[in-house]
Amino acid sequence: MSDWTLTRTFRSTSGEVRWDSLGDPGRDPVVLLHGTPFSSYVWRAVARALSRRHHVFVWDMPGYGTSEKSAGQDVSLAAQGRVFTELLAHWDLDQPRVVAHDFGGAVSLRAHLLHGARYHSLTLVDPVALAPWGTPFFRLVGEHSEVFDRLPPALHRALVREYVSSASSPGLHPVVHDRLVEPWLGDTGQAAFYRQIAQADQRHTDEVQDRYGEIAIPVLVCWGEDDTWIPADKGRELVTRIPGARLELIAGAGHLVQEDAPTELIEVLLG
């Protein structure tokens, strides 16, 4: 579970991005986008399974995981959409299959609708896509990020651990829990944690929400039935806005479907 390292680097307009690929380069490409406050690590089981049939690309967004975290860095949804478009060009991918979770869903939608990124298909897993979004905790921190940033390290660690654990319905394995929390610790990690929340602005989904009817590629929406961060009703609403989209509910899974029900999610994706 701890064996996950991104070995390649791309210099984006929002800082250094760590990325990697799995599988035969001659196969159809799939790109996986993580959400917040996570990293590509949550995709490890899915990426390895998909790599048996596809060339799979994974990356940590600027400000997340092992990618650059720096003062003054733009890690907003707007910036991430631009960076994703830059990465697709860097990888020379014209129409990959795209699978995006949470915040990554908004990134993939913005890249497609605002920056002309072309996909073969799009799978959205418990995405941030429809207003209003953000848990009460997320909104509270966003409104007072400068206060939370001054928390003593032990209190910050406890806060992040509790927040991350709430994304899972059955509960996270201790090794996984530690791995998801670790990037947000220390002076650099703590500042980055509150920076990304402070820059999470709903206007970045408001800009594209009314354009979902323009999407003309196959779209699958997957949702954990027990998601307490973004309820499954948002998935039901989302598929009514995207022509031809269909919804797959995954029983026993919370917001972190990749951790709660990886086998079920992999079966849906391969199907």
PDB file of N, CA and C in Angstrom, residues 157 181-191:
ATOM      1  N   ARG A 157      -2.341  18.277  12.774  1.00  0.00           N
ATOM      2  CA  ARG A 157      -2.303  16.857  12.391  1.00  0.00           C
ATOM      3  C   ARG A 157      -3.621  16.162  12.759  1.00  0.00           C
ATOM      4  N   VAL A 181      -2.404  11.619   4.899  1.00  0.00           N
ATOM      5  CA  VAL A 181      -2.199  12.777   5.773  1.00  0.00           C
ATOM      6  C   VAL A 181      -0.797  13.347   5.622  1.00  0.00           C
ATOM      7  N   GLU A 182       0.181  12.509   5.386  1.00  0.00           N
ATOM      8  CA  GLU A 182       1.596  12.908   5.433  1.00  0.00           C
ATOM      9  C   GLU A 182       1.970  14.123   4.586  1.00  0.00           C
ATOM     10  N   PRO A 183       1.448  14.283   3.335  1.00  0.00           N
ATOM     11  CA  PRO A 183       1.844  15.453   2.543  1.00  0.00           C
ATOM     12  C   PRO A 183       1.450  16.791   3.153  1.00  0.00           C
ATOM     13  N   TRP A 184       0.508  16.773   4.101  1.00  0.00           N
ATOM     14  CA  TRP A 184       0.008  18.021   4.678  1.00  0.00           C
ATOM     15  C   TRP A 184       0.667  18.378   6.008  1.00  0.00           C
ATOM     16  N   LEU A 185       1.716  17.648   6.382  1.00  0.00           N
ATOM     17  CA  LEU A 185       2.381  17.900   7.650  1.00  0.00           C
ATOM     18  C   LEU A 185       3.662  18.710   7.457  1.00  0.00           C
ATOM     19  N   GLY A 186       4.197  19.235   8.560  1.00  0.00           N
ATOM     20  CA  GLY A 186       5.371  20.094   8.475  1.00  0.00           C
ATOM     21  C   GLY A 186       4.970  21.496   8.054  1.00  0.00           C
ATOM     22  N   ASP A 187       5.901  22.415   8.106  1.00  0.00           N
ATOM     23  CA  ASP A 187       5.601  23.810   7.781  1.00  0.00           C
ATOM     24  C   ASP A 187       5.057  23.962   6.361  1.00  0.00           C
ATOM     25  N   THR A 188       5.718  23.304   5.398  1.00  0.00           N
ATOM     26  CA  THR A 188       5.303  23.428   4.000  1.00  0.00           C
ATOM     27  C   THR A 188       3.939  22.780   3.768  1.00  0.00           C
ATOM     28  N   GLY A 189       3.752  21.575   4.320  1.00  0.00           N
ATOM     29  CA  GLY A 189       2.498  20.869   4.118  1.00  0.00           C
ATOM     30  C   GLY A 189       1.321  21.553   4.782  1.00  0.00           C
ATOM     31  N   GLN A 190       1.524  22.067   5.994  1.00  0.00           N
ATOM     32  CA  GLN A 190       0.435  22.738   6.694  1.00  0.00           C
ATOM     33  C   GLN A 190      -0.002  23.983   5.949  1.00  0.00           C
ATOM     34  N   ALA A 191       0.946  24.776   5.497  1.00  0.00           N
ATOM     35  CA  ALA A 191       0.601  25.979   4.733  1.00  0.00           C
ATOM     36  C   ALA A 191      -0.124  25.608   3.441  1.00  0.00           C
TER      37      ALA A 191
END
